[in-house]
Coordinates of C-alpha atoms in Angstrom, one line a residue:
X3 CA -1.5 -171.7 14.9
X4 CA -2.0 -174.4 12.4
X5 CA -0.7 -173.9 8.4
X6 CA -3.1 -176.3 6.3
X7 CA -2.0 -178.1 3.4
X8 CA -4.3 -178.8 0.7
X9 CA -2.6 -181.7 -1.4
X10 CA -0.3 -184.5 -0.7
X11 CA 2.0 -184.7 -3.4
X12 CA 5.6 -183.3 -3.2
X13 CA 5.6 -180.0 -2.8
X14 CA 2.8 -180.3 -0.2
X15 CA 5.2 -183.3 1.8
X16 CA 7.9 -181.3 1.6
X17 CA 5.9 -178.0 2.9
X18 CA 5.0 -180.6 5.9
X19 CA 8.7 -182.1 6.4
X20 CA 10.0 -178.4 6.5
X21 CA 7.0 -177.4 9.1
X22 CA 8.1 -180.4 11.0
X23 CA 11.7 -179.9 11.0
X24 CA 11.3 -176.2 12.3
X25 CA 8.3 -177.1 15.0
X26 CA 5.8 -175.4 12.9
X27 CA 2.2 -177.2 13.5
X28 CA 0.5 -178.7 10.2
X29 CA -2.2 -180.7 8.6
X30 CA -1.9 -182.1 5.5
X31 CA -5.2 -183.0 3.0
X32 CA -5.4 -185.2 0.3
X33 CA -8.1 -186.0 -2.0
X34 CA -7.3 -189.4 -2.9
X35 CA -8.4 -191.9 -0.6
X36 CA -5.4 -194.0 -0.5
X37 CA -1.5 -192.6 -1.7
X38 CA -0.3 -195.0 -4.4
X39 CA 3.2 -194.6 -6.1
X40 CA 1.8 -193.2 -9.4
X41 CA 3.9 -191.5 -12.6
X42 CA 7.0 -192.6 -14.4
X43 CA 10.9 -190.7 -14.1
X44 CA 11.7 -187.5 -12.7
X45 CA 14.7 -185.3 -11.9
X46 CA 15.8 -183.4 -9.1
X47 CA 18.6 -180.9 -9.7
X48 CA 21.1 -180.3 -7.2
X49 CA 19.3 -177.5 -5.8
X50 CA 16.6 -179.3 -4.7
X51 CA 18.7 -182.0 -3.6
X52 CA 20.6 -179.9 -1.3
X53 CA 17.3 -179.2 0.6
X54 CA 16.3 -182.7 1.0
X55 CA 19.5 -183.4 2.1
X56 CA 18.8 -180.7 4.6
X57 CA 16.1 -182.8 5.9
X58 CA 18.1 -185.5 6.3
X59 CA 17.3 -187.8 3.5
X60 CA 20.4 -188.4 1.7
X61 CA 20.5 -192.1 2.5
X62 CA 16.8 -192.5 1.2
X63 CA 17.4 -190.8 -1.9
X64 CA 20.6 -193.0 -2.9
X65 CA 17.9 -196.1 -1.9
X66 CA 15.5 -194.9 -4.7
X67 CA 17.0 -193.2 -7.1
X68 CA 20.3 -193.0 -9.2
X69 CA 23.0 -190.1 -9.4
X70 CA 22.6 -188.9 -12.4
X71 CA 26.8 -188.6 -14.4
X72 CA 26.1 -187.0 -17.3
X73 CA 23.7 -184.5 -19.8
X74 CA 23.8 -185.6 -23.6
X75 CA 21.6 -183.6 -26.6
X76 CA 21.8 -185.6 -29.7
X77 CA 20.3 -184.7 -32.9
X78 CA 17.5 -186.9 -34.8
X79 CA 20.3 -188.9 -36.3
X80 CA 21.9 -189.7 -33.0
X81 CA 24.4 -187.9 -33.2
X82 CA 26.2 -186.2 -30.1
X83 CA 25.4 -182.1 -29.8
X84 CA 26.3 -181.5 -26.4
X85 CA 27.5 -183.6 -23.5
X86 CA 28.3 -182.2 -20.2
X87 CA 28.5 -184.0 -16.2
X88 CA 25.8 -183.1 -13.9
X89 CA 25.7 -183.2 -10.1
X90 CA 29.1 -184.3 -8.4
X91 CA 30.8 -184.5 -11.6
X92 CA 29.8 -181.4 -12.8
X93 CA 31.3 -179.2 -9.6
X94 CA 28.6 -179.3 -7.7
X95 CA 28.3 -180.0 -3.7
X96 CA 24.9 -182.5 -4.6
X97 CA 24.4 -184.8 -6.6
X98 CA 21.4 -184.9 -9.0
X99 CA 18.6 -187.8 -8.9
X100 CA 17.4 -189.6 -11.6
X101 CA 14.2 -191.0 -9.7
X102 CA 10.6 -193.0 -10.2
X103 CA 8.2 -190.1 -9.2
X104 CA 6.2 -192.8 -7.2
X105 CA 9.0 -194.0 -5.1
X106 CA 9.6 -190.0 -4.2
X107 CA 6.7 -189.3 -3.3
X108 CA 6.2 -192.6 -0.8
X109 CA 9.4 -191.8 0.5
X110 CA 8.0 -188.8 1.5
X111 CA 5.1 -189.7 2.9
X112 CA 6.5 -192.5 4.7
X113 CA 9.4 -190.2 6.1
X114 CA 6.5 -187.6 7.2
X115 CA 4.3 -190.3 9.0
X116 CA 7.7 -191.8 10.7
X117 CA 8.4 -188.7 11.9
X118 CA 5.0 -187.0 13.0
X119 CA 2.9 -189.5 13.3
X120 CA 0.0 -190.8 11.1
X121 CA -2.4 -188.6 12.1
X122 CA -1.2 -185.2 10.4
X123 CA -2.0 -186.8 6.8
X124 CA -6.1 -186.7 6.4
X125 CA -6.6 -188.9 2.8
X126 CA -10.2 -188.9 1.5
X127 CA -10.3 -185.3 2.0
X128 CA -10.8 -183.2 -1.2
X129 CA -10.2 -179.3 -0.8
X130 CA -13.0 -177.2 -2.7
X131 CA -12.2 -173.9 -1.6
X132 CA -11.6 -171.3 1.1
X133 CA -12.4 -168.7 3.4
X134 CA -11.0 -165.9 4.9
X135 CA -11.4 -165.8 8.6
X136 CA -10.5 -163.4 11.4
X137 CA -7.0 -164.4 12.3
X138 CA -6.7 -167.1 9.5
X139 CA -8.7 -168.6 6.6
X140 CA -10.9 -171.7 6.9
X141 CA -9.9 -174.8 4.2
X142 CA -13.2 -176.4 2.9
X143 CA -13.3 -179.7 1.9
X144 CA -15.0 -182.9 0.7
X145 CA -14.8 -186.5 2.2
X146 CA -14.8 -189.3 0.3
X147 CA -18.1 -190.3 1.3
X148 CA -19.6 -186.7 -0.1
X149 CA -20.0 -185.1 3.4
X150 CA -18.9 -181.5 3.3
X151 CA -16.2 -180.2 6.1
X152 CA -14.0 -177.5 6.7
X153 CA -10.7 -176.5 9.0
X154 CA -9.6 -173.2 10.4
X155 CA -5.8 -172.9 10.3
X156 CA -3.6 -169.6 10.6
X157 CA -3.1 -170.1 6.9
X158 CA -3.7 -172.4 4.2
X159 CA -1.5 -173.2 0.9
X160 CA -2.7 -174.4 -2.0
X161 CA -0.4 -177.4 -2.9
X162 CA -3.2 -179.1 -4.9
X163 CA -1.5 -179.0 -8.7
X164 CA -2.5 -178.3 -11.9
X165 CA -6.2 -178.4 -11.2
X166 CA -6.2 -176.5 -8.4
X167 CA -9.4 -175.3 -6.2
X168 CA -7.3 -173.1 -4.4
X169 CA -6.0 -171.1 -7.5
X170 CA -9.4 -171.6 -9.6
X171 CA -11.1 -169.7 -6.7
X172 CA -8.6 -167.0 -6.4
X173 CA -8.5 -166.7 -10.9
X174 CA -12.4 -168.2 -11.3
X175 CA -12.3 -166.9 -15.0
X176 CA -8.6 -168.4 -15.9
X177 CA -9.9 -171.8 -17.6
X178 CA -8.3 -175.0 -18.5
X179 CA -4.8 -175.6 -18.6
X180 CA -2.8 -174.0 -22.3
X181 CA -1.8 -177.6 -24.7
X182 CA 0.6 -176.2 -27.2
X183 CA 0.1 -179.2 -29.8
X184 CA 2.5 -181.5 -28.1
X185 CA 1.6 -184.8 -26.7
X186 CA 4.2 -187.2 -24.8
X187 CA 3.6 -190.5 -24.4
X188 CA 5.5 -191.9 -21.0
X189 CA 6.8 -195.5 -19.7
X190 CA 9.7 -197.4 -18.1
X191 CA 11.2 -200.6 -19.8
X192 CA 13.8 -203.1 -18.0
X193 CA 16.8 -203.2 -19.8
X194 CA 20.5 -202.0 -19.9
X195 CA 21.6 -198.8 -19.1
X196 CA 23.4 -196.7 -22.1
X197 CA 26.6 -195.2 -22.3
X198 CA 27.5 -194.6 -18.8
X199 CA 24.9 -196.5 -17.2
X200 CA 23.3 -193.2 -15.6
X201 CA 23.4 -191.3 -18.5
X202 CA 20.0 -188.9 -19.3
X203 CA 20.1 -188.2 -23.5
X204 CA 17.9 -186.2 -25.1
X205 CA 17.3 -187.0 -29.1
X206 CA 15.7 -185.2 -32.2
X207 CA 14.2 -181.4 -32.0
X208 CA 10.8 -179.7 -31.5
X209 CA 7.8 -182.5 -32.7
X210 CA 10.0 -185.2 -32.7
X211 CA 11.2 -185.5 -29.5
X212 CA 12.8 -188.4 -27.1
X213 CA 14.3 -188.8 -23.8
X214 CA 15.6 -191.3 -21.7
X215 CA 17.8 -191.8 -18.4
X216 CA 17.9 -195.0 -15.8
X217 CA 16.0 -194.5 -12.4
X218 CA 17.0 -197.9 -11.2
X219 CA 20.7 -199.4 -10.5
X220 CA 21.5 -202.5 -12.4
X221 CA 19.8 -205.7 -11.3
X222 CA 23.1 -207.5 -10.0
X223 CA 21.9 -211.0 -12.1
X224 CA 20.4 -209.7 -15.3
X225 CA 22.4 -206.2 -15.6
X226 CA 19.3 -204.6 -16.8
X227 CA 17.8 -201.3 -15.0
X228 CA 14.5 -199.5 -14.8
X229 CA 15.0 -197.3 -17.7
X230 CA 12.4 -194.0 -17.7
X231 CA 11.7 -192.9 -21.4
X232 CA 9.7 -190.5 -23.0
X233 CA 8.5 -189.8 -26.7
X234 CA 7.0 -186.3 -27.8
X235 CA 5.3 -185.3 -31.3
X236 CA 2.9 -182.4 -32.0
X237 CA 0.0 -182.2 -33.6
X238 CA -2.4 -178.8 -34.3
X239 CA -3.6 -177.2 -30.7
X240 CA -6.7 -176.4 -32.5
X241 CA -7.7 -180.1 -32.6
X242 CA -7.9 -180.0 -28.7
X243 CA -7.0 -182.9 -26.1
X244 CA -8.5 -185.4 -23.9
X245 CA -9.6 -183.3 -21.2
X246 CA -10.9 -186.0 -19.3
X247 CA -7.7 -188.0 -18.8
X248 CA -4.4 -186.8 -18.2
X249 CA -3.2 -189.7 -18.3
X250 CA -4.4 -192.6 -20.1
X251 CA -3.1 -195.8 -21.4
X252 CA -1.9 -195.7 -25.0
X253 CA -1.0 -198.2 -27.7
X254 CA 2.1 -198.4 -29.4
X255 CA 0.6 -197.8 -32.7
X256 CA -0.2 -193.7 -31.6
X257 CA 3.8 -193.0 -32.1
X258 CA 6.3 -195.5 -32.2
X259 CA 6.1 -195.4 -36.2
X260 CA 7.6 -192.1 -36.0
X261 CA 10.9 -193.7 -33.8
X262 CA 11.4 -196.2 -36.1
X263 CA 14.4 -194.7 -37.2
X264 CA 16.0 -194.0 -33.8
X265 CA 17.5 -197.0 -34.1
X266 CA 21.6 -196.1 -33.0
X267 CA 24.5 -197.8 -32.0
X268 CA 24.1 -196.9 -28.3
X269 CA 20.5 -196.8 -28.1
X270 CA 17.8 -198.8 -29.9
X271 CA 14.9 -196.6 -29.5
X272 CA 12.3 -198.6 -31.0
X273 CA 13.1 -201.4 -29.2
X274 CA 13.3 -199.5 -25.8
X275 CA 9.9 -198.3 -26.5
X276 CA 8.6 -202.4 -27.3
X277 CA 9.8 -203.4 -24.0
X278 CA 7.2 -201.3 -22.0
X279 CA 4.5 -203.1 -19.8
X280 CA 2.4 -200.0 -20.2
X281 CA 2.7 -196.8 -21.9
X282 CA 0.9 -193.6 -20.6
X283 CA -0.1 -190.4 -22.5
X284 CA 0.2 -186.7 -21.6
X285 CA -1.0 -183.9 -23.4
X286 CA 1.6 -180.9 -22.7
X287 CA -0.1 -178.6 -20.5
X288 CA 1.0 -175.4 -18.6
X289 CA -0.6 -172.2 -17.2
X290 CA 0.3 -168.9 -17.5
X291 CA 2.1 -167.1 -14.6
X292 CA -0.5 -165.6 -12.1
X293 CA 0.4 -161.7 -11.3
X294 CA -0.7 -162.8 -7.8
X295 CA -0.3 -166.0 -5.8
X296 CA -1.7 -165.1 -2.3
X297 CA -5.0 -163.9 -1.4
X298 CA -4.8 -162.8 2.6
X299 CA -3.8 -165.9 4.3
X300 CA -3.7 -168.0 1.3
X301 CA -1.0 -168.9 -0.9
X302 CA 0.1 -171.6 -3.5
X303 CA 3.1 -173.4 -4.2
X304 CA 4.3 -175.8 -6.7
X305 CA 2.0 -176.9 -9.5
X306 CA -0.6 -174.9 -8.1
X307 CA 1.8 -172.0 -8.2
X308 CA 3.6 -172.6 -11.7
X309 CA 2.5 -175.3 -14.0
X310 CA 5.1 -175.9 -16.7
X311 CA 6.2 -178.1 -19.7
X312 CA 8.1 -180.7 -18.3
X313 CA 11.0 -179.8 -20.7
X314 CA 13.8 -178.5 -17.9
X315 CA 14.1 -181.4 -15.0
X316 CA 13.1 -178.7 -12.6
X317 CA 9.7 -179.3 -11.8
X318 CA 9.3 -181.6 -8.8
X319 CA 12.6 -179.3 -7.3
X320 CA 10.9 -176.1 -7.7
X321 CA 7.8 -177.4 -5.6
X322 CA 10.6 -178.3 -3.0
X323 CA 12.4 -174.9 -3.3
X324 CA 9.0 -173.2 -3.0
X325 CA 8.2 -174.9 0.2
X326 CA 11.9 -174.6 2.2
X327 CA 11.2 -170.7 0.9
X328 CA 7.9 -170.9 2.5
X329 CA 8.8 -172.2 5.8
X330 CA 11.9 -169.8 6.0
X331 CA 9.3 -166.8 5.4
X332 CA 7.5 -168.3 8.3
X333 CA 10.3 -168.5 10.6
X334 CA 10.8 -164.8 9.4
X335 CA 7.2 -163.4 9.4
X336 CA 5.5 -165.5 11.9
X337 CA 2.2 -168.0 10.4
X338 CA 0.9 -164.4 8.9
X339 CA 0.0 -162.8 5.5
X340 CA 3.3 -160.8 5.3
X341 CA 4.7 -164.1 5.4
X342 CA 3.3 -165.4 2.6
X343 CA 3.5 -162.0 0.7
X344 CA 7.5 -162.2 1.6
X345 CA 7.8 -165.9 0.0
X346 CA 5.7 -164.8 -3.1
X347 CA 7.9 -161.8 -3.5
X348 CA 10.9 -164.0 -3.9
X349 CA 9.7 -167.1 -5.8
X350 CA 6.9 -165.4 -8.3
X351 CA 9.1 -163.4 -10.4
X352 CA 11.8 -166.6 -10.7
X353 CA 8.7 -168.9 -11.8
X354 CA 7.6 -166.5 -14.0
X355 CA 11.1 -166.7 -16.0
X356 CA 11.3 -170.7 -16.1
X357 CA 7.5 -171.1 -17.5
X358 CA 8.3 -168.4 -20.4
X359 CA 12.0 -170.4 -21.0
X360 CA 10.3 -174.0 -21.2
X361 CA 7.8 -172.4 -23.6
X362 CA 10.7 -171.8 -25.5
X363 CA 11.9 -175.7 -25.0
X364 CA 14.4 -174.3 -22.3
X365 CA 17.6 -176.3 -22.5
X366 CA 16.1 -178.3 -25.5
X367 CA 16.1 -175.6 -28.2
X368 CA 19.4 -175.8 -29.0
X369 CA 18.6 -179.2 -30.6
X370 CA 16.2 -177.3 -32.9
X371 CA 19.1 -174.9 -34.1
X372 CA 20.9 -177.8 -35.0
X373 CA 18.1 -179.4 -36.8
X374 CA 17.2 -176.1 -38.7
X375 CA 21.0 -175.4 -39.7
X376 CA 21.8 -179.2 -41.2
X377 CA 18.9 -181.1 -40.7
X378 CA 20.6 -183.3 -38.0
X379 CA 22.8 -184.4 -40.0
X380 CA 26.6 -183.5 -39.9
X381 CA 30.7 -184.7 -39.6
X382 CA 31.4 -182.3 -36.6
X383 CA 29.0 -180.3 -34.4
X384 CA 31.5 -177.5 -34.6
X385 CA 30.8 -177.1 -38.3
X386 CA 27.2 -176.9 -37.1
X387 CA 27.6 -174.7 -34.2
X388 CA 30.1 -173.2 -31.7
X389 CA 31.2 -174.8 -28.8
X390 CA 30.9 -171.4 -26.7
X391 CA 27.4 -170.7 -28.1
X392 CA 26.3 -174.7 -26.7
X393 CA 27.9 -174.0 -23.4
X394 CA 25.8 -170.3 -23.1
X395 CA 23.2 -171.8 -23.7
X396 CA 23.4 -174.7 -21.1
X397 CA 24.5 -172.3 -18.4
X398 CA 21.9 -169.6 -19.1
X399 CA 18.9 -172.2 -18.8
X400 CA 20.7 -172.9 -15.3
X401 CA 20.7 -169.6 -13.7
X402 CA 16.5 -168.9 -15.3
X403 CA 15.9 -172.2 -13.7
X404 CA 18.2 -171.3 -10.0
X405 CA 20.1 -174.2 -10.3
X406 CA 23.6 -172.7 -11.3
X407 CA 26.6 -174.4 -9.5
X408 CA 28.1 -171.1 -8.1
X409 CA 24.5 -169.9 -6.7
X410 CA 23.8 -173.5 -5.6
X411 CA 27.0 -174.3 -4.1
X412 CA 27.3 -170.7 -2.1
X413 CA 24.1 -169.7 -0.9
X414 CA 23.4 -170.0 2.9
X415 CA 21.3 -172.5 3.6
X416 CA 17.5 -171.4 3.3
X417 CA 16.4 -172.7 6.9
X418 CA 19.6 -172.5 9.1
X419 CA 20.5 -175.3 11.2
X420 CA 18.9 -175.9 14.7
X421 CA 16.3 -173.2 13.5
X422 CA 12.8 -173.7 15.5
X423 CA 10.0 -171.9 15.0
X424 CA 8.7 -169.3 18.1
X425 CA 5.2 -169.2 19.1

């Protein structure tokens, strides 16, 4: 009576938090040999936040990350679009995190290892496939020392990302991930926070694209912050990308020429982007949805489940919501297939919506109205555009993306208090 968890990043910590909290029994398996704080800024929407407060990490989230105040789109010229609060500010019960991906994820880990003990984390161990077995499926991996192993469990998920074993086995003929053209170049630079001080702006329109938002307070003596930025341009998908490296190191001289001009009186782009230590480059992958996510007692979540273009702040929460849904389906279904058949039933068809709308650009292509009606460039945004038509659109993306205050504020919790799991 065992659910196996093939990867250690977020969605597969929280899948073994939630198995924890409820009494479930769990392994976790992790390819790399050691779990270092890797990746730059991430977001996690109220939703999400609701369910790790759920699991009791409030105070640890206010520790590593910020509360994010407030939403800007600005056009190319810097010049406002759209503004509107997020999180507390915004009507909602949670706030939402503005957060280094790295710290997340340790703080995860070291919460799950606090709370279960070392032992239910097995690093070194990288999953290559699966069985089906009588009462279960057997999880078959690779040590780091080569030597091939496996696990028998009542079921296994697949919480192993983009390049998943679990889902190329299940889809062997589905290929590499889709690049549309664009490529974003990520890194964090210390200095001072913008307008509020945990504002997160997004600048320009489709190919020339930036965003930035603090994950850091202030430093008490210097008053500068970690500040997370990213810069996007495209160039022709037929060309290809890098497949060998997702993320690599990148100089300075591969994009900043095309920021020189985001130069404003709140933000000085180009210098933001000079003050990094290190700058990393991503092509902009995704996969399409998967008309299927569970093969007997198999399933995926996160990554694995629903690779997407980072264009929405919803990624790293919709690994989380995936894995609360699982364990509630669980608690429902007992460790079975109809359980994993009743969480795939509820979460497929949602993902399904959020990859197509990021495709799109999500809550970004308004920016590229703007752009294509006056070039960036105007005296008031209302000359440009309504003010109902910008708010549509911001609440639309919302409710594709299940993070809408109402149906975040109002929901029943999705694992009810004190609920244990029964044998």
């Amino acid at each position: 009576m065992t659910v196996l968890i093939a990867g250690g990043g977020i969605a597969g910590l929280t899948l073994a938090l939630s198995c924890h909290q409820v009494g479930i029994p769990f392994r976790v398996f992790e390819a790399s040999a050691q779990l270092r704080p890797l990746g730059v800024g991430i977001n996690l929407q109220p939703n999400a936040v609701r369910e790790l407060y759920d699991l009791g990490l409030e105070g640890a989230l206010d520790r590593i990350g910020v509360r994010t105040r407030d939403y800007g789109l600005y056009s190319k010229c810097g010049l406002e679009v759209w503004t509107e609060p997020r999180g507390i500010a915004a009507g909602y019960d949670w706030p939402q995190y503005s957060v280094h991906r790295g710290h997340l994820h340790m703080m995860l880990l070291d919460e799950l290892i606090a709370r279960a003990g070392p032992e239910v984390v097995r690093t070194g161990h990288r999953v290559t496939g699966f069985r089906q077995t009588k009462d279960g499926a057997e999880l078959h991996l690779t040590t780091s020392e080569g030597q091939a192993t496996s696990e028998t469990g009542s079921l296994v998920v697949g919480a192993d990302g983009i390049h998943s074993a679990i889902r190329h086995q299940m889809n062997p003929q589905e290929g590499d991930p889709i690049w549309n053209g664009a490529v974003l170049w990520r890194a964090t630079t210390q200095a001072t926070p913008f307008l509020s001080g945990a504002s997160m702006v997004l600048i320009g329109h489709d190919g020339l694209r930036f965003i930035s938002y603090p994950i850091s307070a202030p430093d008490p003596k210097t008053g500068k912050a970690t500040i997370n930025w990213i810069a996007e341009l495209n160039f022709d998908p037929k060309d290809g990308f890098n497949k060998e490296d997702y993320s690599r190191t990148a100089p300075l001289e591969a994009f900043l020429p095309a920021f020189e001009g985001f130069d404003f009186e709140w933000l000085d782009v180009p210098e933001l982007i000079r003050g990094a230590h290190q700058v990393f480059e991503y092509p902009m992958v995704d996969r399409d949805p998967l008309e299927c996510w569970t093969d007997g007692h198999v399933t995926l979540i996160g990554d694995a489940a629903h690779a997407t273009y980072p264009v929405g702040s919803n990624g790293a929460g919709a690994g989380i919501m995936d894995a609360r849904k699982l364990v509630t389906a669980c608690l429902d279904h007992g460790l079975t297939s109809e359980a994993l058949h009743a969480y795939e039933a509820e979460m497929r068809p949602a993902a399904e919506k959020f990859i197509f709308a990021n495709r799109g650009a999500g809550p970004l292509a308004i920016l590229d109205v703007v752009e294509d009606r006056c070039a960036g460039q105007f005296d008031r945004i209302e000359d440009v555009i309504a003010q109902e038509e910008l708010a549509n659109h911001a609440q639309a993306y919302k409710r594709i993306a299940g993070f809408g205050i109402a149906e975040t504020n109002d929901r029943a919790p999705i694992i009810p208090t004190g609920a244990r799991f029964k044998t």
